[in-house]
Short mmCIF file of C-alpha atoms in Angstrom, two decimals:
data_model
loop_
_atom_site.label_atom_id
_atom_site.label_comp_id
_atom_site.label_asym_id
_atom_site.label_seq_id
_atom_site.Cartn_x
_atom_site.Cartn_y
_atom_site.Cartn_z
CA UNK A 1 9.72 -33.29 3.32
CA UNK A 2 9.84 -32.71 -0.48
CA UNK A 3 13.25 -31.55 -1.77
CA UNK A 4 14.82 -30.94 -5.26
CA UNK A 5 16.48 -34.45 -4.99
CA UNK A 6 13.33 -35.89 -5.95
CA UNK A 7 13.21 -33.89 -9.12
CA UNK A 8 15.79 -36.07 -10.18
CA UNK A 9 13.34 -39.47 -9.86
CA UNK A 10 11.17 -37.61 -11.58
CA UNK A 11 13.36 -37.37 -14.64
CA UNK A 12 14.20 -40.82 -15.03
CA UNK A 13 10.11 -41.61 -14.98
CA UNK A 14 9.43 -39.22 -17.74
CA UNK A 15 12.30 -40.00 -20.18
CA UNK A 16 9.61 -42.43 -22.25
CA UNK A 17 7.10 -40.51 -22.06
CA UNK A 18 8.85 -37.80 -23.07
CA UNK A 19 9.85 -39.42 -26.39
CA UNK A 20 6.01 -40.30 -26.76
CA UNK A 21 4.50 -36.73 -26.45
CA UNK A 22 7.41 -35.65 -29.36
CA UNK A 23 6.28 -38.71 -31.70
CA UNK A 24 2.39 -37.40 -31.53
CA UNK A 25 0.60 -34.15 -33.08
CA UNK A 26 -2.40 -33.95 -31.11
CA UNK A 27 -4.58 -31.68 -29.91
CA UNK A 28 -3.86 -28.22 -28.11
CA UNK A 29 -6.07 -26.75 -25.55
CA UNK A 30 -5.69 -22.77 -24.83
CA UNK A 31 -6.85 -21.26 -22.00
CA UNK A 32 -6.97 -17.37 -22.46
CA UNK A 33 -4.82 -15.77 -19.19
CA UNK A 34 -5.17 -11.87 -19.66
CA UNK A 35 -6.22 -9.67 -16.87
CA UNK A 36 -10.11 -10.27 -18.26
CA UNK A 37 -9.86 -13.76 -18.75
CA UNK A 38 -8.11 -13.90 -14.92
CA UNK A 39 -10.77 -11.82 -13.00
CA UNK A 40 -13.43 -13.97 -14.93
CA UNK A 41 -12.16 -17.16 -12.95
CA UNK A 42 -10.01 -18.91 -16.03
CA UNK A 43 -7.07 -19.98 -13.28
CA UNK A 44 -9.41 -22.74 -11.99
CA UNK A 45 -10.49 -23.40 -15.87
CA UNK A 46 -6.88 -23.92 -16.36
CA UNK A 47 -6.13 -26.06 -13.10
CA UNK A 48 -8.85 -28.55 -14.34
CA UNK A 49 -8.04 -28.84 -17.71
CA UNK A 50 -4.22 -29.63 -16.41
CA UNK A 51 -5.29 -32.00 -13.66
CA UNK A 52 -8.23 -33.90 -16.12
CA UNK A 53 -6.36 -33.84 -19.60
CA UNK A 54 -3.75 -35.99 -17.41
CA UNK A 55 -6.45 -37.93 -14.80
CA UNK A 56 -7.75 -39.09 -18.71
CA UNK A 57 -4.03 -40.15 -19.73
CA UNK A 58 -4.15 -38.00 -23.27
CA UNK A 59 -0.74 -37.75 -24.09
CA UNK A 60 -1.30 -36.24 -27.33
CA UNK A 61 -3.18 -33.19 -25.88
CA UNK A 62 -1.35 -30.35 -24.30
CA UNK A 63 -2.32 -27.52 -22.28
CA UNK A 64 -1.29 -23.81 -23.28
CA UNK A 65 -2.14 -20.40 -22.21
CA UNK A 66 -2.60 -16.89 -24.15
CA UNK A 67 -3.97 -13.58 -24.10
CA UNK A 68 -6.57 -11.32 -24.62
CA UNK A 69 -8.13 -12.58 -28.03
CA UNK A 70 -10.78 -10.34 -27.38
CA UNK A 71 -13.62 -11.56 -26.63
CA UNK A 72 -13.44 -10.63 -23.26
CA UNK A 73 -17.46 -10.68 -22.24
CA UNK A 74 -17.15 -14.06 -22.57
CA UNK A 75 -14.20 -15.04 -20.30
CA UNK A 76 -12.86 -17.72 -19.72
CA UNK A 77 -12.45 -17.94 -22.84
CA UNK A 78 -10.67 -21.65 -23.85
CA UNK A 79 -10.12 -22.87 -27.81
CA UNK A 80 -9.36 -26.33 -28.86
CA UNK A 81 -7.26 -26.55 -31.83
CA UNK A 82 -7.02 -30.08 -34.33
CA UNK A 83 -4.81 -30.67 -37.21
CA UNK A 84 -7.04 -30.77 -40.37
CA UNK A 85 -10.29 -29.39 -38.31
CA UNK A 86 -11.44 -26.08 -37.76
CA UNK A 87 -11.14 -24.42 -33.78
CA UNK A 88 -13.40 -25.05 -31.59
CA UNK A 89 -14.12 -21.83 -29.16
CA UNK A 90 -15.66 -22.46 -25.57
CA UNK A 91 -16.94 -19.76 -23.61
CA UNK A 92 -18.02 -18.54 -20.36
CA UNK A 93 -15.94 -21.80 -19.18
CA UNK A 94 -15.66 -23.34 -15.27
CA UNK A 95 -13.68 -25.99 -13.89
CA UNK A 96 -16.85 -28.32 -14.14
CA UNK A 97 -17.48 -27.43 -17.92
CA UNK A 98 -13.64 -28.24 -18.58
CA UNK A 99 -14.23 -31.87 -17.13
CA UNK A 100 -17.28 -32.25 -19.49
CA UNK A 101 -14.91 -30.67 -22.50
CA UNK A 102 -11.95 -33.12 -21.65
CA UNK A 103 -14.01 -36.03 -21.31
CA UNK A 104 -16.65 -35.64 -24.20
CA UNK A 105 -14.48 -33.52 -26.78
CA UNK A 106 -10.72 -34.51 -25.99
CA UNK A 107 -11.60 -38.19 -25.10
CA UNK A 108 -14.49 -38.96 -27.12
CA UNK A 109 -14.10 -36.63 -29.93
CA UNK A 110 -17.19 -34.90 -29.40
CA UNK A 111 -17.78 -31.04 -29.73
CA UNK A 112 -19.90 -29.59 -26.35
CA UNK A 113 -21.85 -27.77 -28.81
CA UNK A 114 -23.74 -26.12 -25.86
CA UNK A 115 -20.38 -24.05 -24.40
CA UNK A 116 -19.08 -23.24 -27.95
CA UNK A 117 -19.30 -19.08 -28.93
CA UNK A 118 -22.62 -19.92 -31.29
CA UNK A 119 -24.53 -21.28 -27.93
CA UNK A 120 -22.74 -18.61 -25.22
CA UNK A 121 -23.49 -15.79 -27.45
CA UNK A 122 -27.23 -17.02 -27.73
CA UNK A 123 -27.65 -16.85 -24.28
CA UNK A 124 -25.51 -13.90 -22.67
CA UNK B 1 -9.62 -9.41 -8.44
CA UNK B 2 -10.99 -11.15 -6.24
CA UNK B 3 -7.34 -12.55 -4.98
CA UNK B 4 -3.98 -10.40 -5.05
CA UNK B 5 -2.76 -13.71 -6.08
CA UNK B 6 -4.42 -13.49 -9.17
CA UNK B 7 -2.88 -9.67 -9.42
CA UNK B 8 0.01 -11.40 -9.68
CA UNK B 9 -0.26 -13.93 -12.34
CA UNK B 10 -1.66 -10.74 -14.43
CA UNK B 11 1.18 -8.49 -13.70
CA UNK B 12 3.64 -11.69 -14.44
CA UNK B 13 2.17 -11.98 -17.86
CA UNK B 14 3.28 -8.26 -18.79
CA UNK B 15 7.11 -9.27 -18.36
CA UNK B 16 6.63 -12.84 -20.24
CA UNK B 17 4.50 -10.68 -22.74
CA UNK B 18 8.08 -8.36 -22.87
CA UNK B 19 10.39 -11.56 -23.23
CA UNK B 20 11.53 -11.81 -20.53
CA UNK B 21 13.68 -15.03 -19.80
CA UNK B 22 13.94 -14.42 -16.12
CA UNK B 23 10.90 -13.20 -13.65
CA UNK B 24 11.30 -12.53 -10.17
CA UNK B 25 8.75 -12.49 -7.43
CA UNK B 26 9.23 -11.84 -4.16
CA UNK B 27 6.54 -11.07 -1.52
CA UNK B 28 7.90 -9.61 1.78
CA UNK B 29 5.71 -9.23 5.20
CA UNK B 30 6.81 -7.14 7.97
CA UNK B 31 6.27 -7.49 11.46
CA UNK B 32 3.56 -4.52 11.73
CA UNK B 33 1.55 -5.97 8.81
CA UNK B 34 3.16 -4.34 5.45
CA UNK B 35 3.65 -6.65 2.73
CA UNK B 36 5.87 -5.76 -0.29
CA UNK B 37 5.20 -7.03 -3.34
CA UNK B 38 8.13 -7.00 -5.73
CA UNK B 39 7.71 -8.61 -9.80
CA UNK B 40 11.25 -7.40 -11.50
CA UNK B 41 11.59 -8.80 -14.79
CA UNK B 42 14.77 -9.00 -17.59
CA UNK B 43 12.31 -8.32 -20.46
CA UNK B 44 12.73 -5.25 -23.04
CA UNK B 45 11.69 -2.48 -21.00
CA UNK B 46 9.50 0.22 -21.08
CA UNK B 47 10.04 4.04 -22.59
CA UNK B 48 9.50 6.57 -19.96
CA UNK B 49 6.39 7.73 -21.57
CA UNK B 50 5.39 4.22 -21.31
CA UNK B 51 5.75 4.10 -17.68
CA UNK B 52 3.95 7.28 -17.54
CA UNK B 53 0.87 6.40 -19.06
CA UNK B 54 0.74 2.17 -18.57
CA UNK B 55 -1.49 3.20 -14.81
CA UNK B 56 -4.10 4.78 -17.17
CA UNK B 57 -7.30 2.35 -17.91
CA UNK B 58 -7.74 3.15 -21.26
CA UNK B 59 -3.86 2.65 -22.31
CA UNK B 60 -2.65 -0.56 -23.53
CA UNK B 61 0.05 -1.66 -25.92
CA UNK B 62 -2.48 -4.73 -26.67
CA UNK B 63 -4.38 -4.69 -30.22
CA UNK B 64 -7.27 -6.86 -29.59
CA UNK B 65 -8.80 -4.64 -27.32
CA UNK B 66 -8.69 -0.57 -25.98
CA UNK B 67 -7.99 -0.99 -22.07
CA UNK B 68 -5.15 -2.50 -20.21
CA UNK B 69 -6.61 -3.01 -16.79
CA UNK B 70 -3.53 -4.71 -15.34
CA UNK B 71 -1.39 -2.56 -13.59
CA UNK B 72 -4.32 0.08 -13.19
CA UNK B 73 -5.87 -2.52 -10.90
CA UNK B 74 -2.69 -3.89 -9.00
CA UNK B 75 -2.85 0.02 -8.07
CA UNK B 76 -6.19 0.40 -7.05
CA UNK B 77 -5.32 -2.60 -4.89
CA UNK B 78 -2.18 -1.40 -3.01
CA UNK B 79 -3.77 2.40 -2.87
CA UNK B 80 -7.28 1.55 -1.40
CA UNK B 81 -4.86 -0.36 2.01
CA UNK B 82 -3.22 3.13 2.28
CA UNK B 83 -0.55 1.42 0.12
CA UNK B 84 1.56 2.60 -3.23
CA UNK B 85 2.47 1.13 -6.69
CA UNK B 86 5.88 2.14 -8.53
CA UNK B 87 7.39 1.33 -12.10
CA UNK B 88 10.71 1.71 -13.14
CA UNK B 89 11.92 0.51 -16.36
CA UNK B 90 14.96 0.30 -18.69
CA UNK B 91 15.21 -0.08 -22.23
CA UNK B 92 19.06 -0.03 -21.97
CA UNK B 93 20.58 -2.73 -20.62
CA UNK B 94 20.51 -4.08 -18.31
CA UNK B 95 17.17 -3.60 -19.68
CA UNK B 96 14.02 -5.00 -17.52
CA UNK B 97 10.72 -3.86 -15.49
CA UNK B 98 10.53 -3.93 -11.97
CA UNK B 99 7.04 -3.08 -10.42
CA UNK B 100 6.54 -3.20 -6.61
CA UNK B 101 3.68 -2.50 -4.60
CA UNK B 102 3.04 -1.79 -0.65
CA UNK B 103 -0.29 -3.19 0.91
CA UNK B 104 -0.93 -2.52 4.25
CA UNK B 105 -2.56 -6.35 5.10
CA UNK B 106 -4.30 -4.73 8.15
CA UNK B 107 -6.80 -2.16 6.18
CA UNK B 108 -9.89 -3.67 5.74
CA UNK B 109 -9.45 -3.14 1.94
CA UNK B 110 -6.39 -5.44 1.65
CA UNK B 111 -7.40 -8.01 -1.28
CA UNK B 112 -6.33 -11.27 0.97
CA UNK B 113 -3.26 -13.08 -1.13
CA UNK B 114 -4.77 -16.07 -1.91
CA UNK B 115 -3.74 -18.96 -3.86
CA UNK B 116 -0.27 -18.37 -4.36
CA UNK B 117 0.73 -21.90 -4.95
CA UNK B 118 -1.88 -21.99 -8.05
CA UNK B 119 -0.27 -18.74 -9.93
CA UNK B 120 3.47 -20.18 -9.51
CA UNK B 121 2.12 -23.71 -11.30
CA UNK B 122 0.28 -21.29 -13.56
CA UNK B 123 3.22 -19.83 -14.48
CA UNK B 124 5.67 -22.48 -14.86
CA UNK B 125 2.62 -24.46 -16.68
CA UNK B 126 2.54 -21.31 -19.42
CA UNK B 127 6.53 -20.29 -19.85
CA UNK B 128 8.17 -23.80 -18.61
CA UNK B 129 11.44 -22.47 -20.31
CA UNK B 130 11.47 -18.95 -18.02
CA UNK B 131 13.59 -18.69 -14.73
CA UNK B 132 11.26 -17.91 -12.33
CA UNK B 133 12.36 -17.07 -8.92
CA UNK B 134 9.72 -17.20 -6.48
CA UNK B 135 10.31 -15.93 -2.19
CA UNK B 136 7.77 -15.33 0.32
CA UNK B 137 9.30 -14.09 3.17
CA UNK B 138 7.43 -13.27 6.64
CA UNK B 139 8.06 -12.92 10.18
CA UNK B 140 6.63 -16.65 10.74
CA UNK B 141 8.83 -18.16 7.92
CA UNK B 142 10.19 -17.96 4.48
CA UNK B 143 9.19 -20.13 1.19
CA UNK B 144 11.03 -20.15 -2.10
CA UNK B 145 11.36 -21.87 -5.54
CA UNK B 146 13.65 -21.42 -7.94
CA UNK B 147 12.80 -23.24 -11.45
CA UNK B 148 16.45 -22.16 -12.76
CA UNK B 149 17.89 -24.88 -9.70
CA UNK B 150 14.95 -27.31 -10.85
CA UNK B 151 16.49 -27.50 -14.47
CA UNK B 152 19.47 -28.36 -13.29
CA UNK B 153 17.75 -31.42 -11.81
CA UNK B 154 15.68 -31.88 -14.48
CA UNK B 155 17.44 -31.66 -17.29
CA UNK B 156 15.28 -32.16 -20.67
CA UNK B 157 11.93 -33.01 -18.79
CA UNK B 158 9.79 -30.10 -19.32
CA UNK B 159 8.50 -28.01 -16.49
CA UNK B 160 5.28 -28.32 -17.62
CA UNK B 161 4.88 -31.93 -17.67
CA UNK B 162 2.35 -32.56 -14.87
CA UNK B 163 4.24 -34.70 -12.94
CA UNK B 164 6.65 -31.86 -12.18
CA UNK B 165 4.20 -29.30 -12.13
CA UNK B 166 2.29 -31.63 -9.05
CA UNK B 167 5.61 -31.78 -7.35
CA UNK B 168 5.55 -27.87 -7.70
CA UNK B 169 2.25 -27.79 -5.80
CA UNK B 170 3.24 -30.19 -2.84
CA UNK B 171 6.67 -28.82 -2.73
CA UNK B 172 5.39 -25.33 -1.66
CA UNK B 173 2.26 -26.32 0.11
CA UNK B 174 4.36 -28.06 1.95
CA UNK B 175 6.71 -24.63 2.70
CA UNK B 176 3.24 -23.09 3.34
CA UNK B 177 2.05 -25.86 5.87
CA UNK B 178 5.24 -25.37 8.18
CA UNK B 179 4.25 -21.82 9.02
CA UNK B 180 0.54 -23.06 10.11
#
């Protein structure tokens, strides 16, 4: 059975890493959570961005959440944000696009051009 | 929605949206089938006028867009099972929202819960520095979380780091997995 006592293991394993994520300005992935962006299906968006973003072992990207920026016709609705480049705006996201975002944009430093606004808007 | 799961992540957005530092959420089955949901929050509060009008569709205090769907369809949700939705709110302290809503889980219209599990780690994920207090209780068995008691054990690691957030997940699926 789990129990809080093994929160405590847990802290001692994440000290260092800790200390790493402070050290690093990275990149910042934001998955919009209003009511639109929620009955659109951005939970699992958000669940596979969380679970790949750590699978891939970037520890200078974080995962956030906001509102309504709205867009909402094209929820889920996720931006990517880079110091000293300009946001990046997915749209109409799933979990399977966010595994295709984490490992050719957040990995490999490679824009999906084809989710971004320019290409979503193009096609409805 | 296609979850009242997902209701519930929506609705617990309003009180982080309020500031609030502490959300609770407590689900509560009876024996003959009603379920009470329960989201009270310690955020600033509503006006009464507020509370009046927050139901209606095409109110919102948001800028970027004209509706606020929210609450209207956490409503719609508990009214279409027979069900009711209430709102009270303080501005003065002990200032806070609480909103609870009855579902009658028999009624062929009763959105089924869910994934429960996913909008707790959603929400710790988003506001890692919020109390969130989290019960499910049921005739079969009770589950809760408190991420207040978690601090305490986790001192300066951040809820949100996944390893904490993945204990989150088997730490309640495990709760879950008892009843079955």
């Amino acid at each position: 059975m789990k129990s809080l006592a093994e929160l405590a293991a847990i802290r001692e394993k994440m000290q260092s890493k800790i200390v790493l994520r402070e050290n690093q300005q990275g990149k910042r992935v934001v998955v919009g959570m209003a009511t639109c962006g929620i009955a659109a299906g951005a939970r699992p968006v958000l669940n596979a961005f969380v679970e790949e973003v750590n699978k891939a072992g970037l520890l200078d990207t974080t995962v956030t959440q906001t509102g309504c920026i709205g867009i909402c016709q094209y929820e889920p609705v996720v931006e990517v944000f880079e110091e000293g480049k300009d946001k990046v705006t997915y749209v109409k996201m799933t979990a399977e696009k966010a595994k295709r975002v984490v490992e050719e944009h957040l990995k490999g430093g490679k824009v999906v051009t084809e989710y971004t606004i320019g290409a979503g808007a193009a096609t409805k | 929605m296609k979850e009242l799961s997902l209701n519930i992540l929506d609705i617990a957005q309003n009180s982080l949206a309020a500031g609030a530092s502490r959300v609770e959420i407590a689900l509560r089955e009876d024996a003959s089938g009603r379920l009470t949901l329960t989201i009270r929050d310690n955020g600033r509060g509503m006006d009464e006028e507020t509370v009046r009008r927050v139901t209606d569709p095409f109110y919102t205090t948001r800028t970027t867009r004209k509706v606020g769907l929210g609450l209207p369809l956490l409503k719609l949700a508990a009214e279409q099972t027979g069900g009711t939705m209430e709102i009270i709110s303080s501005q003065t302290p002990p200032a806070g929202t609480t909103v609870t809503a009855v579902f009658d889980t028999a009624h062929i219209d009763f959105t089924p819960l869910g994934d429960i599990v996913s909008t707790v780690c959603n929400l710790i994920q988003g506001s890692p520095s919020v109390d969130f207090l989290f019960t499910h209780e049921t005739p079969r068995g009770s589950v809760e979380l408190s991420t207040a008691e978690m601090r305490e054990m986790l001192g300066d690691v951040p809820l949100d780091s996944y390893e904490v957030l993945a204990w989150v997940r088997d730490y309640l699926n495990e709760q879950y997995a008892q009843w079955s």
